[in-house]
GROMACS .gro file of N, CA and C in nm:
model
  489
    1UNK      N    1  11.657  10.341   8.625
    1UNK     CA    2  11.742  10.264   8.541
    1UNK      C    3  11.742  10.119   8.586
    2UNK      N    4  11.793  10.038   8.516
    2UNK     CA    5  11.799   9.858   8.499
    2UNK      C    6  11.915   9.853   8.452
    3UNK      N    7  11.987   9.767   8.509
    3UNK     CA    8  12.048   9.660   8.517
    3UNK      C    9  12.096   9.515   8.511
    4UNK      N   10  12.098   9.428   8.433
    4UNK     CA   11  12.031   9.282   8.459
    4UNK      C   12  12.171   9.229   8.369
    5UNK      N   13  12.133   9.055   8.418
    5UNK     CA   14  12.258   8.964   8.352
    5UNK      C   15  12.139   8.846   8.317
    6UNK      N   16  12.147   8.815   8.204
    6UNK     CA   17  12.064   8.684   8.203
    6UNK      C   18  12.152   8.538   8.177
    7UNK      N   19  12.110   8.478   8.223
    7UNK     CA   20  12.149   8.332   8.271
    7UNK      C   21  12.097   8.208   8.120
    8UNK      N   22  12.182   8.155   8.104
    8UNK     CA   23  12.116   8.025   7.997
    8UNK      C   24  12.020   8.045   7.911
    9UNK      N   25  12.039   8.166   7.834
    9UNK     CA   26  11.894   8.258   7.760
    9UNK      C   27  11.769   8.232   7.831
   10UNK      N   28  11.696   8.212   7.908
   10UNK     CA   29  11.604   8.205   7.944
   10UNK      C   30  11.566   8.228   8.106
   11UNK      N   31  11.660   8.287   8.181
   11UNK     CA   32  11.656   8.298   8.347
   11UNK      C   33  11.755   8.432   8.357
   12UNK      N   34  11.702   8.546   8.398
   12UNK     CA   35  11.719   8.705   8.405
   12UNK      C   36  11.718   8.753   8.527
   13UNK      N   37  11.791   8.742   8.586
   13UNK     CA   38  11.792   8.875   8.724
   13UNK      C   39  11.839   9.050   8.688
   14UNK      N   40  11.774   9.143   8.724
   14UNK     CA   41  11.828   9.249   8.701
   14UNK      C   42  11.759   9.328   8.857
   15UNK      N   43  11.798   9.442   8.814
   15UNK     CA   44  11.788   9.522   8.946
   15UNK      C   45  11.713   9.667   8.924
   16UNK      N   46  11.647   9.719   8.958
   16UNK     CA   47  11.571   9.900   8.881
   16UNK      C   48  11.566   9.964   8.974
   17UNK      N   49  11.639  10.076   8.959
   17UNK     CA   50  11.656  10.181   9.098
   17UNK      C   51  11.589  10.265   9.009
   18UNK      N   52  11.478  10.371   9.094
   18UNK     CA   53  11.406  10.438   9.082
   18UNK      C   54  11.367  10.576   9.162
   19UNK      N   55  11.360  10.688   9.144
   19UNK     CA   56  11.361  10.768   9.219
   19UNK      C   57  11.187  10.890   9.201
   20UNK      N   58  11.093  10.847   9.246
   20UNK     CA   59  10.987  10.931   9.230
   20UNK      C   60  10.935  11.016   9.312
   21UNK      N   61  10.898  11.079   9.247
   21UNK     CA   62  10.821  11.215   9.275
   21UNK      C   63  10.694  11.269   9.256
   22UNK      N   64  10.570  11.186   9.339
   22UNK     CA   65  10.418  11.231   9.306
   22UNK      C   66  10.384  11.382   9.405
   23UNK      N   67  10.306  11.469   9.338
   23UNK     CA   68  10.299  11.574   9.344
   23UNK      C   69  10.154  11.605   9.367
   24UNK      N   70  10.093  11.664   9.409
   24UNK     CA   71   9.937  11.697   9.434
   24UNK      C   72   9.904  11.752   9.300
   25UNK      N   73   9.785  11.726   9.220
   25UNK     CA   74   9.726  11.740   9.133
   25UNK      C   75   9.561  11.739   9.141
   26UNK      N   76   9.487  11.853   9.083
   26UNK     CA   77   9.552  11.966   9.025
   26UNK      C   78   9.684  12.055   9.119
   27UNK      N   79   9.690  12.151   9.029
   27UNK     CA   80   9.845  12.235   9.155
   27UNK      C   81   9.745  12.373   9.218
   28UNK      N   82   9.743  12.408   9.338
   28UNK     CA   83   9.654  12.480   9.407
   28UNK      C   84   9.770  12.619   9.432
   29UNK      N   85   9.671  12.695   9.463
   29UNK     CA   86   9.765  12.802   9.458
   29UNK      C   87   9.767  12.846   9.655
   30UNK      N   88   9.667  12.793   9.716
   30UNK     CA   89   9.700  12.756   9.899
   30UNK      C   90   9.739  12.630   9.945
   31UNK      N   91   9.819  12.561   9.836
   31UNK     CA   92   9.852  12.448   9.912
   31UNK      C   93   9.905  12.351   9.818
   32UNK      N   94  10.040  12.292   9.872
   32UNK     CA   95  10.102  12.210   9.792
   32UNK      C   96  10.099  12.071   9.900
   33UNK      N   97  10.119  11.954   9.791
   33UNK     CA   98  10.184  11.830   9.834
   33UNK      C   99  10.280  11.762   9.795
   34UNK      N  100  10.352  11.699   9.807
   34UNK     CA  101  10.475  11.589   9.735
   34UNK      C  102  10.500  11.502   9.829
   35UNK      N  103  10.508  11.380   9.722
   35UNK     CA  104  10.590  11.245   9.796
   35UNK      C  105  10.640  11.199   9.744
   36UNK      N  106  10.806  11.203   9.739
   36UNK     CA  107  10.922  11.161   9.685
   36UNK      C  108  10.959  10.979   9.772
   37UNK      N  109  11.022  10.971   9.686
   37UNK     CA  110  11.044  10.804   9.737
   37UNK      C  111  11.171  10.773   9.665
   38UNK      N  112  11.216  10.666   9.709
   38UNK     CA  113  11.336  10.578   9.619
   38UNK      C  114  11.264  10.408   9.614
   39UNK      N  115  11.286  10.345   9.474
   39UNK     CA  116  11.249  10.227   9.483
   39UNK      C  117  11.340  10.157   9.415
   40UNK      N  118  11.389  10.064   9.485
   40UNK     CA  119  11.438   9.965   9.479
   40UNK      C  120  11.435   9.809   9.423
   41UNK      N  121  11.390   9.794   9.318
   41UNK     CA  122  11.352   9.671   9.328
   41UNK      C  123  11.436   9.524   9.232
   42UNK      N  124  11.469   9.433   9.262
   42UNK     CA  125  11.519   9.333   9.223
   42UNK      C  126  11.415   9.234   9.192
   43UNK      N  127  11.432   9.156   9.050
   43UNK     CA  128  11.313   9.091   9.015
   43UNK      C  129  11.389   8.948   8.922
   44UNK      N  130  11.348   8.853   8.943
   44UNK     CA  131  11.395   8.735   8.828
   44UNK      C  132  11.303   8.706   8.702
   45UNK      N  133  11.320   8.686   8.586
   45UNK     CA  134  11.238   8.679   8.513
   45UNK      C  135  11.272   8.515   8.434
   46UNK      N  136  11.161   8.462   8.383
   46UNK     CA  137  11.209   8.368   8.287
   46UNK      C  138  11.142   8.373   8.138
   47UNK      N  139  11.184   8.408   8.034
   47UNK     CA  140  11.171   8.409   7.907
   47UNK      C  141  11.126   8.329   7.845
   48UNK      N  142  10.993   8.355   7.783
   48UNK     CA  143  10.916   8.249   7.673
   48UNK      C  144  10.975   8.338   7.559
   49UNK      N  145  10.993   8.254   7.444
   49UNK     CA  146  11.004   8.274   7.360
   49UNK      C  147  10.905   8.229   7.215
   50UNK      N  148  10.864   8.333   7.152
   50UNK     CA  149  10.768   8.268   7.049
   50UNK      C  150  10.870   8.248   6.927
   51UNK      N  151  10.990   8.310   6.879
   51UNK     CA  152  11.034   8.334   6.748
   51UNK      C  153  11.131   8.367   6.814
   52UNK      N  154  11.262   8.383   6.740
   52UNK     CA  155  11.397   8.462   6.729
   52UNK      C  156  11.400   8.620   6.773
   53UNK      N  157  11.260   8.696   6.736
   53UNK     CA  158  11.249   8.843   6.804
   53UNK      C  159  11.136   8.869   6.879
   54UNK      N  160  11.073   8.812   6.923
   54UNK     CA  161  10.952   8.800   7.018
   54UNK      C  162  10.948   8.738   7.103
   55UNK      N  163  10.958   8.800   7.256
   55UNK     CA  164  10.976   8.734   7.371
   55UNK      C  165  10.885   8.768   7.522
   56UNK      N  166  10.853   8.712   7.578
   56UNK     CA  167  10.763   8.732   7.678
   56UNK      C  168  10.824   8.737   7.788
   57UNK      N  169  10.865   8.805   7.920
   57UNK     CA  170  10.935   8.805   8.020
   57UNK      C  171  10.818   8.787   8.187
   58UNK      N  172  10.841   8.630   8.206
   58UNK     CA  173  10.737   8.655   8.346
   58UNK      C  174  10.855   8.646   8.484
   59UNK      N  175  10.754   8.725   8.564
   59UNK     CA  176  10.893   8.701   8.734
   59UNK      C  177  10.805   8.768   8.794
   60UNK      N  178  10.890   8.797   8.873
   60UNK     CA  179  10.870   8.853   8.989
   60UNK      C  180  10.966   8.877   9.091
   61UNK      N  181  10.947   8.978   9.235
   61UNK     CA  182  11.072   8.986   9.265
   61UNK      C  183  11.008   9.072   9.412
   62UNK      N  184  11.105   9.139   9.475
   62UNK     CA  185  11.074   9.206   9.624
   62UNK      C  186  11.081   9.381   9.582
   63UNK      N  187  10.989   9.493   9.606
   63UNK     CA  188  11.002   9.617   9.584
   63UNK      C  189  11.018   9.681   9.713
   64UNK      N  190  11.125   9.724   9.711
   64UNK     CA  191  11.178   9.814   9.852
   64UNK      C  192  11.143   9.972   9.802
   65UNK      N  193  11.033  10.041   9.894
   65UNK     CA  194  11.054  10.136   9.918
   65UNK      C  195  11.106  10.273  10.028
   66UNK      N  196  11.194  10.275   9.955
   66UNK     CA  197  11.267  10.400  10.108
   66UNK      C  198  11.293  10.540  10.097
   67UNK      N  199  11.334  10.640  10.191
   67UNK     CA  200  11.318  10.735  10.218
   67UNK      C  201  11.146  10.760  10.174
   68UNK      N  202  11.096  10.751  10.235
   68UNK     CA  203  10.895  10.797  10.203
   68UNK      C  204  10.885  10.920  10.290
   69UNK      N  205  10.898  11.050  10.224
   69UNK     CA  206  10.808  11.145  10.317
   69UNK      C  207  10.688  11.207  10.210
   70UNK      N  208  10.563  11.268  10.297
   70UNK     CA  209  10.478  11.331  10.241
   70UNK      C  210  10.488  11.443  10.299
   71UNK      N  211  10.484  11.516  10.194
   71UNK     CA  212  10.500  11.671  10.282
   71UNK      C  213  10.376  11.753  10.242
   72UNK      N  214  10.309  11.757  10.299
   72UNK     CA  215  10.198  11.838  10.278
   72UNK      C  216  10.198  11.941  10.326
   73UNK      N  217  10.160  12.074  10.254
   73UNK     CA  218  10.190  12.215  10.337
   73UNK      C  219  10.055  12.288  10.298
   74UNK      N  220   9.968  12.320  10.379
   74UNK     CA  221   9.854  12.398  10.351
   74UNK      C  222   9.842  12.529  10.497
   75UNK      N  223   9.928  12.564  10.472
   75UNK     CA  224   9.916  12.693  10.602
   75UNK      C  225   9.876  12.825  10.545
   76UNK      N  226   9.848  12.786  10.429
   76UNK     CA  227   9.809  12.907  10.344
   76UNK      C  228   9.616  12.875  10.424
   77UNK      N  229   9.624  12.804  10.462
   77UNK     CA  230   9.482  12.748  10.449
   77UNK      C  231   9.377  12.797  10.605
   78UNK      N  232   9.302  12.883  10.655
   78UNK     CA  233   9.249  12.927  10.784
   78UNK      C  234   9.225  12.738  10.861
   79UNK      N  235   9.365  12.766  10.965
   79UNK     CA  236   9.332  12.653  11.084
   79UNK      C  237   9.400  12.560  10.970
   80UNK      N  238   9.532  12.574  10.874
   80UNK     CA  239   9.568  12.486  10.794
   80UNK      C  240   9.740  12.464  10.860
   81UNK      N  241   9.808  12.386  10.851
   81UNK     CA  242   9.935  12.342  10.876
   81UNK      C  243  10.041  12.285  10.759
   82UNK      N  244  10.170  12.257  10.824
   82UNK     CA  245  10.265  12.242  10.737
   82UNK      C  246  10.293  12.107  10.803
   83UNK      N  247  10.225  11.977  10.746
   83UNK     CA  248  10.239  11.836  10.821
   83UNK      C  249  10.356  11.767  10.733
   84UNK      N  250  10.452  11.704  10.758
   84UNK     CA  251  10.547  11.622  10.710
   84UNK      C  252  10.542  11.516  10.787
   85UNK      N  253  10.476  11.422  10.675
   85UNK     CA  254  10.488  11.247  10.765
   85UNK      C  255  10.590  11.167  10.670
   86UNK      N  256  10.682  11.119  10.799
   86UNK     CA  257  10.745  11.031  10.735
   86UNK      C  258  10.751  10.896  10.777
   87UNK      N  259  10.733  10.811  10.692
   87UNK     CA  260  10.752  10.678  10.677
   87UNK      C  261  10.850  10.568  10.663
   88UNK      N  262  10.782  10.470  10.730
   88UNK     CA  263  10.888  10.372  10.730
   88UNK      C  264  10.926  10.298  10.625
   89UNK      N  265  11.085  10.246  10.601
   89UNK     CA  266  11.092  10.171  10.482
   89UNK      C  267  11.012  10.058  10.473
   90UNK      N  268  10.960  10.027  10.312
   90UNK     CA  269  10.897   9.948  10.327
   90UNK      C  270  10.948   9.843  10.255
   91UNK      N  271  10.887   9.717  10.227
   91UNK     CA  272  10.927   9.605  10.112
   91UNK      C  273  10.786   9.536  10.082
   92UNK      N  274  10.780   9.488   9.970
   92UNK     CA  275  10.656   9.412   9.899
   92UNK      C  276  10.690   9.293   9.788
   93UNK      N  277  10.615   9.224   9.748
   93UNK     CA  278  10.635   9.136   9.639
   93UNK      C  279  10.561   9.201   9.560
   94UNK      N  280  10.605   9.187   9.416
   94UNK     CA  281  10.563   9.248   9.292
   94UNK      C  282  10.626   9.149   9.203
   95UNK      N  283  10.485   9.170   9.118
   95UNK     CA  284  10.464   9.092   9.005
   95UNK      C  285  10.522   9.159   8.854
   96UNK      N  286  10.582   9.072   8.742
   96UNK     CA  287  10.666   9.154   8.628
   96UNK      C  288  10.587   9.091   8.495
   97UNK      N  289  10.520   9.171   8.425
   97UNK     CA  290  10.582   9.074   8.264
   97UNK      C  291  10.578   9.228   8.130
   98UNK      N  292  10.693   9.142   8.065
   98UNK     CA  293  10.732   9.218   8.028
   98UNK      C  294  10.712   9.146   7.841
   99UNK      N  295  10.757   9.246   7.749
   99UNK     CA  296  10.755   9.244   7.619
   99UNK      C  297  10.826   9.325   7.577
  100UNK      N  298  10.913   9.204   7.446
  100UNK     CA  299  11.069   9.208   7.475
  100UNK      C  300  11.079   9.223   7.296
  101UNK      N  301  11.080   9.274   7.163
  101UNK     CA  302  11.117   9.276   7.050
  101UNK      C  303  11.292   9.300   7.023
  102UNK      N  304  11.362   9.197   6.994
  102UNK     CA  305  11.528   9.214   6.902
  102UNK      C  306  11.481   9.304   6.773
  103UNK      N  307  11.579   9.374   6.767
  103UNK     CA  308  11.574   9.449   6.628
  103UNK      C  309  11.683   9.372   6.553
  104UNK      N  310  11.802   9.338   6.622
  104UNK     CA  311  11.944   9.316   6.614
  104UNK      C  312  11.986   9.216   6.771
  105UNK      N  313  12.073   9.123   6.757
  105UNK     CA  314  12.145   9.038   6.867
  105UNK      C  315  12.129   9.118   6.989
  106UNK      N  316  12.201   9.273   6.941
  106UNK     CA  317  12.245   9.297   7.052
  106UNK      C  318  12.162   9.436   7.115
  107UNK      N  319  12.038   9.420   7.062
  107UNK     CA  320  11.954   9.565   7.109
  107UNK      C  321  11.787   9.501   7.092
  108UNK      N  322  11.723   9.567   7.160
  108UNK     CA  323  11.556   9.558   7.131
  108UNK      C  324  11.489   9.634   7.200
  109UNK      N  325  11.383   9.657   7.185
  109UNK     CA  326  11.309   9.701   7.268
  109UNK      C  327  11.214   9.666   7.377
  110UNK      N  328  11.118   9.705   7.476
  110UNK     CA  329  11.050   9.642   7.583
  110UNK      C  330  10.923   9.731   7.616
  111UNK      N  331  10.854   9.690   7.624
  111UNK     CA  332  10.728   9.711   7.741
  111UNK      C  333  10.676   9.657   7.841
  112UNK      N  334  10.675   9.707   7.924
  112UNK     CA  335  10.679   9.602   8.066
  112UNK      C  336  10.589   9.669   8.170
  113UNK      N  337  10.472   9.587   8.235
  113UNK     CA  338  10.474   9.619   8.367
  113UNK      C  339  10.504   9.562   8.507
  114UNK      N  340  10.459   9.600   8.597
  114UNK     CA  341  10.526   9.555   8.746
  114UNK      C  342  10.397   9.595   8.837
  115UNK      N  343  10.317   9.502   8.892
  115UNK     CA  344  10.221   9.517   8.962
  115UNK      C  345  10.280   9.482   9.112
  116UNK      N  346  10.224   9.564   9.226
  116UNK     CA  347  10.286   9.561   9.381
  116UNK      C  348  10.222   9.582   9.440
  117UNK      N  349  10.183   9.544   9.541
  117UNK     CA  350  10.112   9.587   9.726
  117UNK      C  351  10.161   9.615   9.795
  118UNK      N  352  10.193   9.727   9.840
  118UNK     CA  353  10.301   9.819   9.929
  118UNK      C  354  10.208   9.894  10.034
  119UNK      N  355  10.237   9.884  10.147
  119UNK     CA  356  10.190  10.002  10.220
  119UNK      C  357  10.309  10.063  10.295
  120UNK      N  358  10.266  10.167  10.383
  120UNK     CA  359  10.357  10.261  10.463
  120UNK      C  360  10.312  10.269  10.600
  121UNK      N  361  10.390  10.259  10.664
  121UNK     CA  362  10.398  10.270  10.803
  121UNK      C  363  10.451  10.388  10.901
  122UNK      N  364  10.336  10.441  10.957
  122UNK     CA  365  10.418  10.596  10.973
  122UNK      C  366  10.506  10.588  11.065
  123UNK      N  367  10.628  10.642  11.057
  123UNK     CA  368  10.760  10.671  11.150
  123UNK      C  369  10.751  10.776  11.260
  124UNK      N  370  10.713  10.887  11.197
  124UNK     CA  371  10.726  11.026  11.270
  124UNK      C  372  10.648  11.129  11.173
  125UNK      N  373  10.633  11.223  11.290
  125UNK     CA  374  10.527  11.300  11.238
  125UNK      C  375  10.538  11.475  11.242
  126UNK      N  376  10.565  11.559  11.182
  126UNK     CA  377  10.596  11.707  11.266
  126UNK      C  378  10.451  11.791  11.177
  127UNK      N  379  10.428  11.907  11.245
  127UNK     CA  380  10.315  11.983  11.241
  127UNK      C  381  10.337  12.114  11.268
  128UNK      N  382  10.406  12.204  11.166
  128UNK     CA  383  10.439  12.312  11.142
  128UNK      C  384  10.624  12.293  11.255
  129UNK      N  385  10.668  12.255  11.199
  129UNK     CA  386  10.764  12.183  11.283
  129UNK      C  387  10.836  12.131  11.410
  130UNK      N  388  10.698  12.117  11.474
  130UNK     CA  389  10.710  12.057  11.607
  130UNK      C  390  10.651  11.889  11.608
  131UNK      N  391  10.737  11.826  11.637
  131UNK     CA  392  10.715  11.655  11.662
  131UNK      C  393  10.630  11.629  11.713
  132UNK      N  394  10.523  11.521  11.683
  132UNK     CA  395  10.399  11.487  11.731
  132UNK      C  396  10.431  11.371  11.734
  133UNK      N  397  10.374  11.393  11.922
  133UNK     CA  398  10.390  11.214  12.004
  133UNK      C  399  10.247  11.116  11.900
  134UNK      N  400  10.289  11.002  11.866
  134UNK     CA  401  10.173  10.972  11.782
  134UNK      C  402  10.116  10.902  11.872
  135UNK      N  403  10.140  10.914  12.000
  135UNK     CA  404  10.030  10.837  12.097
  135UNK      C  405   9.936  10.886  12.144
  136UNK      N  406   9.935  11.039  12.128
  136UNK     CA  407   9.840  11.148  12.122
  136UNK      C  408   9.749  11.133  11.988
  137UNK      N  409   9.766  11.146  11.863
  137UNK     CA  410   9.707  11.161  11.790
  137UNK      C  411   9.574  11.068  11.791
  138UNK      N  412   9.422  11.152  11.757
  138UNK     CA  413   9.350  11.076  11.760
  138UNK      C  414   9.311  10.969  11.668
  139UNK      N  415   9.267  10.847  11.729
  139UNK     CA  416   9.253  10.702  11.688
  139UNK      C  417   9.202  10.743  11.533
  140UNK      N  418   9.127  10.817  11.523
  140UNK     CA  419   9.072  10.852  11.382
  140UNK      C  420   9.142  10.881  11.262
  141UNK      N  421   9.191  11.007  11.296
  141UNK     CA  422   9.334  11.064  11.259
  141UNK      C  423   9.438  10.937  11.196
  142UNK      N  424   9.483  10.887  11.296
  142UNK     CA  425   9.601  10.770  11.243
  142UNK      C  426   9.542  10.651  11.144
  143UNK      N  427   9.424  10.640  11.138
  143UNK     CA  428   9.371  10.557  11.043
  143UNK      C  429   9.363  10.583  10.930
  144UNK      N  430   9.362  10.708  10.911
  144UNK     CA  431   9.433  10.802  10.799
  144UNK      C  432   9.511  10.792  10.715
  145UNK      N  433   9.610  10.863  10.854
  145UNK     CA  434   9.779  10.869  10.792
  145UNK      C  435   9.856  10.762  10.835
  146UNK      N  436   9.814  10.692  10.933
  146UNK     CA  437   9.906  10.515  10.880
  146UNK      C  438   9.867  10.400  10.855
  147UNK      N  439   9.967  10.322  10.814
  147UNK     CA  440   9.957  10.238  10.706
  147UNK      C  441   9.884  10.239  10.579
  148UNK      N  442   9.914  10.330  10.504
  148UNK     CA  443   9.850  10.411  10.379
  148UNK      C  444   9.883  10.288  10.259
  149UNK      N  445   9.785  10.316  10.237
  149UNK     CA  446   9.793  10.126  10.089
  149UNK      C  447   9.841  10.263   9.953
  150UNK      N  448   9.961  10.197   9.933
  150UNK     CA  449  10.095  10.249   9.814
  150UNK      C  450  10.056  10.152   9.699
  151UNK      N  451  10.002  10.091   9.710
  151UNK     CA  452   9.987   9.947   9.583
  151UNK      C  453   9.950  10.014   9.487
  152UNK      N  454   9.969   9.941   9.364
  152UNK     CA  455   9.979   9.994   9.196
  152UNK      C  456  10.032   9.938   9.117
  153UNK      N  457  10.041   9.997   9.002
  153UNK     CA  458  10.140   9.951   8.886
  153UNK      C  459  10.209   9.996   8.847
  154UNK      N  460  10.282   9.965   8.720
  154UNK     CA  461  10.390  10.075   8.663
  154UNK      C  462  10.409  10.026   8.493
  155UNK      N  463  10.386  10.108   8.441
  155UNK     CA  464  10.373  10.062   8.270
  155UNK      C  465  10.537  10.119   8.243
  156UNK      N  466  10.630  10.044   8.191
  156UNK     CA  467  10.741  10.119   8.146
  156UNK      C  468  10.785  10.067   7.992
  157UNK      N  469  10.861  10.159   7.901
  157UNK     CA  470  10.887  10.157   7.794
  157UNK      C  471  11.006  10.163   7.791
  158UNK      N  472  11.107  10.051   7.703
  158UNK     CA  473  11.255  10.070   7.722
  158UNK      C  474  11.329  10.046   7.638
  159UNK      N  475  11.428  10.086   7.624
  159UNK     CA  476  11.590  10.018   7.508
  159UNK      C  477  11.669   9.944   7.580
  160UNK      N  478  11.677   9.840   7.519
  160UNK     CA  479  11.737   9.745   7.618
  160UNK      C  480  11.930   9.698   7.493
  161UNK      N  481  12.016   9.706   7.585
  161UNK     CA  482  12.145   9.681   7.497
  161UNK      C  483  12.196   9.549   7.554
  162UNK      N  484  12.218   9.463   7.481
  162UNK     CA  485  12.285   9.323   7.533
  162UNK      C  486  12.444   9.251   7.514
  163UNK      N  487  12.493   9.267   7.619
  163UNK     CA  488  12.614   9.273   7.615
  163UNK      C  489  12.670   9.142   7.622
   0.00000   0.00000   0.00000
């Protein structure tokens, strides 16, 4: 969800709390994955306007991501484990523009994306649930599983109400 107050019609701060859930795909029947996250992000925008219902939204803003675990469980798997890495919060700059149609004053619609460079930093590590010193783990290994590049985009579609 979003949130936002805009300023002098043309200068927008809002806020988008987000809660995801990527999942291993295809779905295996020896082995699952998920990585749930919360994102956070606050962004300013400033409004071109072509017409009275056509509007262009550019900004940008900081994307916090927190709580990051991956839980990968393949013990179904010969010499396979139940690894849960979790990660450190992170933050990034991300890029916004958005497209903005009024139907009416006080409603319109939007399409928007949000481009970001995020990575993760591993925190801690367990392996069928025993804690792994990561000063042990080999050099190979951790090149792996830390600092994992999170960067992407995000296409979103919206109803926007103006109060």
């Amino acid at each position: 969800g979003r949130l936002g107050y805009r300023f002098d019609n043309k200068i927008e701060v809002f806020l988008s709390l987000s809660i995801i859930k990527s999942e291993l795909e295809p779905e295996l029947s020896n082995a699952s994955g998920k990585f749930p996250k919360t994102i956070l992000n606050p962004i300013i925008t400033y409004k071109i306007s072509f017409n009275k219902r056509n509007h262009l939204n550019l900004g940008g803003g900081l994307r916090f991501s927190l709580k990051n675990v991956l839980d990968v469980d393949a013990s179904k798997l010969d010499g396979g484990a139940h690894n849960i890495f979790i990660y450190k919060n992170s933050v990034c700059p991300s890029a916004f523009l958005g497209y903005e149609l009024y139907t009416v004053e006080w409603f319109s619609f939007t399409i928007s994306t949000s481009f970001y460079s995020q990575n993760y930093r591993l925190k801690e590590f367990t392996s069928n649930g025993d804690k792994i010193n990561l000063e042990i783990v080999d050099p190979e290994m951790m090149e792996i599983i830390d600092n994992v590049d999170g960067s992407g985009y995000e296409i979103l579609f919206g109803i926007r109400f103006h109060f």
